[in-house]
CSV table of C-alpha atoms in Angstrom, one decimal:
chain,number,residue,atom,x,y,z
A,1,UNK,CA,-22.4,-19.3,2.9
A,2,UNK,CA,-25.5,-17.2,3.6
A,3,UNK,CA,-26.2,-14.2,1.5
A,4,UNK,CA,-29.0,-11.6,1.8
A,5,UNK,CA,-30.7,-10.0,-1.1
A,6,UNK,CA,-30.9,-6.2,-0.6
A,7,UNK,CA,-32.4,-5.0,-3.9
A,8,UNK,CA,-33.5,-6.3,-7.3
A,9,UNK,CA,-34.1,-4.3,-10.6
A,10,UNK,CA,-34.9,-5.7,-14.0
A,11,UNK,CA,-33.2,-4.2,-17.0
A,12,UNK,CA,-32.4,-5.3,-20.6
A,13,UNK,CA,-34.2,-8.6,-19.8
A,14,UNK,CA,-31.8,-9.5,-17.0
A,15,UNK,CA,-31.6,-8.7,-13.3
A,16,UNK,CA,-29.4,-6.3,-11.3
A,17,UNK,CA,-29.2,-7.4,-7.7
A,18,UNK,CA,-27.4,-6.3,-4.6
A,19,UNK,CA,-26.4,-8.8,-1.8
A,20,UNK,CA,-24.7,-8.7,1.5
A,21,UNK,CA,-22.8,-11.5,3.2
A,22,UNK,CA,-20.4,-12.1,6.0
A,23,UNK,CA,-16.9,-12.3,4.6
A,24,UNK,CA,-14.4,-14.7,6.2
A,25,UNK,CA,-11.4,-12.9,4.5
A,26,UNK,CA,-12.4,-9.4,5.6
A,27,UNK,CA,-14.0,-10.3,8.9
A,28,UNK,CA,-17.0,-8.0,8.3
A,29,UNK,CA,-20.2,-7.7,6.3
A,30,UNK,CA,-19.6,-7.0,2.6
A,31,UNK,CA,-21.9,-5.9,-0.2
A,32,UNK,CA,-21.7,-6.7,-3.9
A,33,UNK,CA,-23.8,-6.3,-6.9
A,34,UNK,CA,-24.4,-8.7,-9.8
A,35,UNK,CA,-26.0,-8.3,-13.1
A,36,UNK,CA,-27.4,-11.6,-14.5
A,37,UNK,CA,-28.1,-11.3,-18.2
A,38,UNK,CA,-31.3,-12.9,-19.7
A,39,UNK,CA,-29.2,-15.9,-21.0
A,40,UNK,CA,-28.3,-17.0,-17.4
A,41,UNK,CA,-30.2,-20.0,-16.2
A,42,UNK,CA,-29.7,-23.3,-14.4
A,43,UNK,CA,-29.2,-25.0,-17.8
A,44,UNK,CA,-27.0,-22.2,-19.3
A,45,UNK,CA,-24.3,-20.9,-17.1
A,46,UNK,CA,-22.6,-17.7,-18.3
A,47,UNK,CA,-19.1,-16.2,-17.9
A,48,UNK,CA,-18.3,-13.4,-15.4
A,49,UNK,CA,-16.6,-10.0,-15.7
A,50,UNK,CA,-15.5,-8.8,-12.3
A,51,UNK,CA,-15.4,-5.0,-12.0
A,52,UNK,CA,-13.3,-3.3,-9.4
A,53,UNK,CA,-14.1,0.3,-8.5
A,54,UNK,CA,-11.9,3.3,-7.7
A,55,UNK,CA,-11.3,5.5,-4.7
A,56,UNK,CA,-14.5,6.7,-2.9
A,57,UNK,CA,-16.6,4.4,-5.1
A,58,UNK,CA,-18.7,1.3,-4.4
A,59,UNK,CA,-20.6,-1.3,-6.3
A,60,UNK,CA,-23.1,1.3,-7.3
A,61,UNK,CA,-21.0,3.5,-9.6
A,62,UNK,CA,-20.5,1.1,-12.5
A,63,UNK,CA,-24.0,-0.3,-12.3
A,64,UNK,CA,-25.7,3.1,-12.3
A,65,UNK,CA,-23.4,5.2,-14.5
A,66,UNK,CA,-21.6,3.1,-17.1
A,67,UNK,CA,-24.5,1.5,-19.1
A,68,UNK,CA,-22.6,-1.8,-18.9
A,69,UNK,CA,-25.8,-3.9,-18.6
A,70,UNK,CA,-27.0,-3.3,-22.2
A,71,UNK,CA,-24.0,-4.9,-23.8
A,72,UNK,CA,-23.7,-7.6,-21.1
A,73,UNK,CA,-27.3,-8.6,-21.9
A,74,UNK,CA,-26.5,-8.8,-25.6
A,75,UNK,CA,-23.4,-10.9,-25.1
A,76,UNK,CA,-24.5,-13.0,-22.1
A,77,UNK,CA,-21.9,-11.9,-19.6
A,78,UNK,CA,-22.6,-11.6,-15.9
A,79,UNK,CA,-21.2,-8.5,-14.2
A,80,UNK,CA,-20.0,-8.7,-10.6
A,81,UNK,CA,-19.1,-5.5,-8.8
A,82,UNK,CA,-17.8,-5.8,-5.2
A,83,UNK,CA,-17.2,-3.0,-2.8
A,84,UNK,CA,-13.7,-1.4,-2.8
A,85,UNK,CA,-12.9,-2.2,0.9
A,86,UNK,CA,-14.2,-3.5,4.2
A,87,UNK,CA,-16.6,-1.3,6.0
A,88,UNK,CA,-18.3,-1.0,9.4
A,89,UNK,CA,-18.0,0.5,12.8
A,90,UNK,CA,-15.3,-1.9,13.9
A,91,UNK,CA,-13.2,-1.5,10.7
A,92,UNK,CA,-10.2,0.8,10.8
A,93,UNK,CA,-10.5,4.0,8.8
A,94,UNK,CA,-8.8,7.3,8.0
A,95,UNK,CA,-9.9,10.8,7.5
A,96,UNK,CA,-8.4,10.9,4.1
A,97,UNK,CA,-10.4,9.8,1.0
A,98,UNK,CA,-7.4,7.8,-0.2
A,99,UNK,CA,-6.9,5.5,2.8
A,100,UNK,CA,-9.2,3.3,4.8
A,101,UNK,CA,-12.8,2.6,4.0
A,102,UNK,CA,-13.3,3.3,0.3
A,103,UNK,CA,-9.6,2.8,-0.4
A,104,UNK,CA,-8.7,-0.8,0.1
A,105,UNK,CA,-6.3,-0.9,-2.9
A,106,UNK,CA,-6.9,-4.6,-3.4
A,107,UNK,CA,-3.9,-5.7,-1.3
A,108,UNK,CA,-3.5,-7.9,1.7
A,109,UNK,CA,-2.6,-5.6,4.6
A,110,UNK,CA,0.2,-6.7,6.9
A,111,UNK,CA,0.3,-3.8,9.3
A,112,UNK,CA,-1.9,-2.9,12.3
A,113,UNK,CA,-4.6,-1.7,12.5
A,114,UNK,CA,-5.4,-2.6,8.9
A,115,UNK,CA,-4.5,-6.3,8.7
A,116,UNK,CA,-7.5,-7.6,10.7
A,117,UNK,CA,-9.9,-6.5,7.9
A,118,UNK,CA,-8.0,-5.3,4.9
A,119,UNK,CA,-7.4,-8.5,3.0
A,120,UNK,CA,-9.0,-7.3,-0.3
A,121,UNK,CA,-6.7,-9.3,-2.5
A,122,UNK,CA,-7.8,-12.6,-1.0
A,123,UNK,CA,-11.4,-11.5,-1.1
A,124,UNK,CA,-11.4,-10.8,-4.8
A,125,UNK,CA,-9.2,-13.7,-5.9
A,126,UNK,CA,-10.6,-16.5,-3.7
A,127,UNK,CA,-13.6,-15.8,-1.6
A,128,UNK,CA,-15.9,-13.8,-3.9
A,129,UNK,CA,-15.5,-16.0,-7.0
A,130,UNK,CA,-16.2,-19.1,-4.9
A,131,UNK,CA,-19.4,-17.5,-3.6
A,132,UNK,CA,-20.5,-16.3,-7.0
A,133,UNK,CA,-19.9,-19.6,-8.7
A,134,UNK,CA,-21.6,-21.6,-6.0
A,135,UNK,CA,-24.7,-19.4,-5.8
A,136,UNK,CA,-25.5,-18.1,-9.3
A,137,UNK,CA,-25.8,-19.6,-12.8
A,138,UNK,CA,-22.3,-18.7,-13.9
A,139,UNK,CA,-19.4,-20.8,-15.1
A,140,UNK,CA,-15.7,-20.6,-14.1
A,141,UNK,CA,-14.7,-18.4,-17.1
A,142,UNK,CA,-13.6,-15.1,-15.6
A,143,UNK,CA,-12.5,-11.7,-16.9
A,144,UNK,CA,-11.6,-8.7,-14.7
A,145,UNK,CA,-11.7,-5.0,-15.2
A,146,UNK,CA,-11.8,-1.8,-13.2
A,147,UNK,CA,-11.2,2.0,-13.0
A,148,UNK,CA,-8.4,4.0,-11.4
A,149,UNK,CA,-7.6,2.2,-8.1
A,150,UNK,CA,-9.8,-0.6,-9.4
A,151,UNK,CA,-7.8,-0.6,-12.7
A,152,UNK,CA,-4.7,-1.2,-10.6
A,153,UNK,CA,-6.5,-4.0,-8.7
A,154,UNK,CA,-7.6,-5.7,-11.9
A,155,UNK,CA,-4.2,-5.5,-13.5
A,156,UNK,CA,-2.2,-6.9,-10.5
A,157,UNK,CA,-4.8,-9.7,-9.9
A,158,UNK,CA,-4.7,-10.8,-13.5
A,159,UNK,CA,-0.9,-10.5,-13.8
A,160,UNK,CA,-0.5,-12.6,-10.6
A,161,UNK,CA,-3.1,-15.2,-11.4
A,162,UNK,CA,-3.0,-15.7,-15.2
A,163,UNK,CA,-4.5,-19.2,-14.8
A,164,UNK,CA,-7.8,-17.7,-13.4
A,165,UNK,CA,-8.6,-15.0,-16.0
A,166,UNK,CA,-9.3,-15.0,-19.7
A,167,UNK,CA,-8.6,-11.3,-20.1
A,168,UNK,CA,-8.1,-8.1,-18.2
A,169,UNK,CA,-8.9,-4.4,-18.9
A,170,UNK,CA,-8.6,-1.1,-17.1
A,171,UNK,CA,-9.7,2.5,-17.4
A,172,UNK,CA,-7.2,5.0,-16.1
A,173,UNK,CA,-5.4,2.6,-13.8
A,174,UNK,CA,-2.9,3.6,-11.1
A,175,UNK,CA,-0.2,1.9,-13.2
A,176,UNK,CA,2.9,2.4,-11.0
A,177,UNK,CA,1.6,2.9,-7.4
A,178,UNK,CA,5.1,2.5,-5.8
A,179,UNK,CA,6.0,5.8,-7.5
A,180,UNK,CA,2.9,7.9,-7.0
A,181,UNK,CA,1.4,9.7,-3.9
A,182,UNK,CA,-1.8,7.6,-3.8
A,183,UNK,CA,0.1,4.3,-3.9
A,184,UNK,CA,2.9,5.4,-1.5
A,185,UNK,CA,0.4,6.5,1.1
A,186,UNK,CA,-1.7,3.4,0.9
A,187,UNK,CA,1.2,0.9,0.7
A,188,UNK,CA,3.1,2.5,3.6
A,189,UNK,CA,0.0,2.1,5.8
A,190,UNK,CA,-1.1,-1.3,4.6
A,191,UNK,CA,2.3,-3.0,3.9
A,192,UNK,CA,4.8,-1.1,6.0
A,193,UNK,CA,8.0,0.7,5.3
A,194,UNK,CA,9.8,-2.1,3.5
A,195,UNK,CA,9.3,-1.0,0.0
A,196,UNK,CA,10.6,-4.3,-1.4
A,197,UNK,CA,7.2,-5.8,-0.5
A,198,UNK,CA,5.3,-3.1,-2.5
A,199,UNK,CA,6.4,-4.4,-5.9
A,200,UNK,CA,4.2,-7.5,-5.8
A,201,UNK,CA,1.2,-5.1,-6.0
A,202,UNK,CA,2.6,-2.8,-8.7
A,203,UNK,CA,1.3,-3.5,-12.3
A,204,UNK,CA,4.3,-2.0,-14.0
A,205,UNK,CA,6.7,-4.1,-12.0
A,206,UNK,CA,4.7,-7.3,-12.5
A,207,UNK,CA,4.2,-6.7,-16.2
A,208,UNK,CA,7.8,-6.0,-16.9
A,209,UNK,CA,8.7,-9.6,-15.7
A,210,UNK,CA,5.6,-11.5,-16.9
A,211,UNK,CA,6.0,-14.7,-18.8
A,212,UNK,CA,2.4,-15.9,-18.7
A,213,UNK,CA,0.3,-13.4,-20.6
A,214,UNK,CA,-3.4,-12.5,-20.1
A,215,UNK,CA,-4.9,-10.5,-22.9
A,216,UNK,CA,-4.8,-6.9,-21.7
A,217,UNK,CA,-6.6,-3.7,-22.8
A,218,UNK,CA,-6.1,-0.2,-21.1
A,219,UNK,CA,-7.8,3.0,-22.0
A,220,UNK,CA,-6.6,6.3,-20.5
A,221,UNK,CA,-8.1,9.8,-20.9
A,222,UNK,CA,-5.6,12.3,-22.2
A,223,UNK,CA,-7.4,15.1,-20.4
A,224,UNK,CA,-7.3,13.3,-17.0
A,225,UNK,CA,-6.1,15.6,-14.2
A,226,UNK,CA,-4.4,12.6,-12.5
A,227,UNK,CA,-2.5,11.2,-15.5
A,228,UNK,CA,1.0,12.7,-14.8
A,229,UNK,CA,1.3,12.5,-11.0
A,230,UNK,CA,-0.8,9.5,-10.1
A,231,UNK,CA,-1.6,7.2,-13.0
A,232,UNK,CA,1.6,7.1,-15.0
A,233,UNK,CA,0.5,5.1,-18.1
A,234,UNK,CA,4.0,5.5,-19.6
A,235,UNK,CA,5.3,3.2,-16.9
A,236,UNK,CA,3.0,0.5,-18.0
A,237,UNK,CA,3.9,0.9,-21.7
A,238,UNK,CA,7.6,0.6,-20.9
A,239,UNK,CA,6.9,-2.5,-18.8
A,240,UNK,CA,5.1,-4.1,-21.7
A,241,UNK,CA,8.0,-3.4,-24.0
A,242,UNK,CA,10.4,-5.0,-21.6
A,243,UNK,CA,8.5,-8.3,-21.5
A,244,UNK,CA,6.9,-8.1,-25.0
A,245,UNK,CA,3.5,-8.2,-23.2
A,246,UNK,CA,0.5,-8.0,-25.5
A,247,UNK,CA,-0.9,-4.8,-24.0
A,248,UNK,CA,-3.3,-2.7,-26.0
A,249,UNK,CA,-3.0,0.8,-24.5
A,250,UNK,CA,-4.8,3.8,-25.9
A,251,UNK,CA,-4.8,7.5,-24.9
A,252,UNK,CA,-8.0,9.2,-25.7
A,253,UNK,CA,-7.5,12.9,-26.0
A,254,UNK,CA,-9.9,15.2,-24.2
A,255,UNK,CA,-11.4,12.6,-21.9
A,256,UNK,CA,-11.2,12.9,-18.1
A,257,UNK,CA,-11.2,10.6,-15.1
A,258,UNK,CA,-15.0,10.3,-14.8
A,259,UNK,CA,-17.7,7.8,-15.8
A,260,UNK,CA,-18.4,10.0,-18.8
A,261,UNK,CA,-15.1,8.5,-20.1
A,262,UNK,CA,-15.9,5.0,-19.0
A,263,UNK,CA,-19.4,5.0,-20.5
A,264,UNK,CA,-17.9,6.1,-23.8
A,265,UNK,CA,-15.8,3.0,-24.1
A,266,UNK,CA,-17.3,0.4,-21.9
A,267,UNK,CA,-18.9,-1.4,-24.9
A,268,UNK,CA,-15.5,-1.8,-26.5
A,269,UNK,CA,-14.2,-3.4,-23.3
A,270,UNK,CA,-17.0,-5.9,-23.0
A,271,UNK,CA,-16.6,-6.9,-26.6
A,272,UNK,CA,-12.8,-7.3,-26.0
A,273,UNK,CA,-13.5,-9.6,-23.1
A,274,UNK,CA,-16.1,-11.6,-25.0
A,275,UNK,CA,-13.5,-12.7,-27.6
A,276,UNK,CA,-11.6,-14.5,-24.8
A,277,UNK,CA,-14.5,-15.6,-22.6
A,278,UNK,CA,-16.2,-17.2,-25.6
A,279,UNK,CA,-13.3,-19.4,-26.6
């Protein structure tokens, strides 16, 4: 697969690079960013943390705002940040910020006009890791994390594929999308009106019936304006109780939904993942 380097920046002894490539899963040109820590080389392959971004975001948010590279450089973890959705003139879109380009929700769409491009689940689970592992000095040890819509994506992907991931974490995830306005709007468009199909992309539903556990850490800001209507962390806590899932969920009073919150606790998340990636 041919990829094109868009930009390169050195920091903390490693390299942040952006690339574009033609995606077979999404049928369009996609962009992703990768931070390669100084330990990464042809003779020393490093594990990877995949970061999934939230609504209206892209690969740039976490790389520019979180400070994630400092700790990744210390620990020797590569960071891969894909875009949130397919983009381009021929890709279906919507006027709302919470549907269409910028709002792929990490599902495989089954409904027109979305299904020809919006196969984000397949892209994140299959295509992107194959590309990363065949191109860069990384091994096949994977962790996954994300924020908001991306936190939802990280949780469902790890819960559905426990054999692929050493650990999962999330900041302010959309924990129960079948019961919140963001999720209901997106799932109706992408998956159709049969709500029975929605549960396979709902972290609370998946966690409640899990039998194969991936170490999980969730942080939620107590001052987040979206916590009650959209994020519903209590649904995830109840799900973990039902299945005895080893979920570490913390509410941090006063913190909001922004990258100020993420940057405050991103180091804890990387060190959490390192415990399992380094086994």
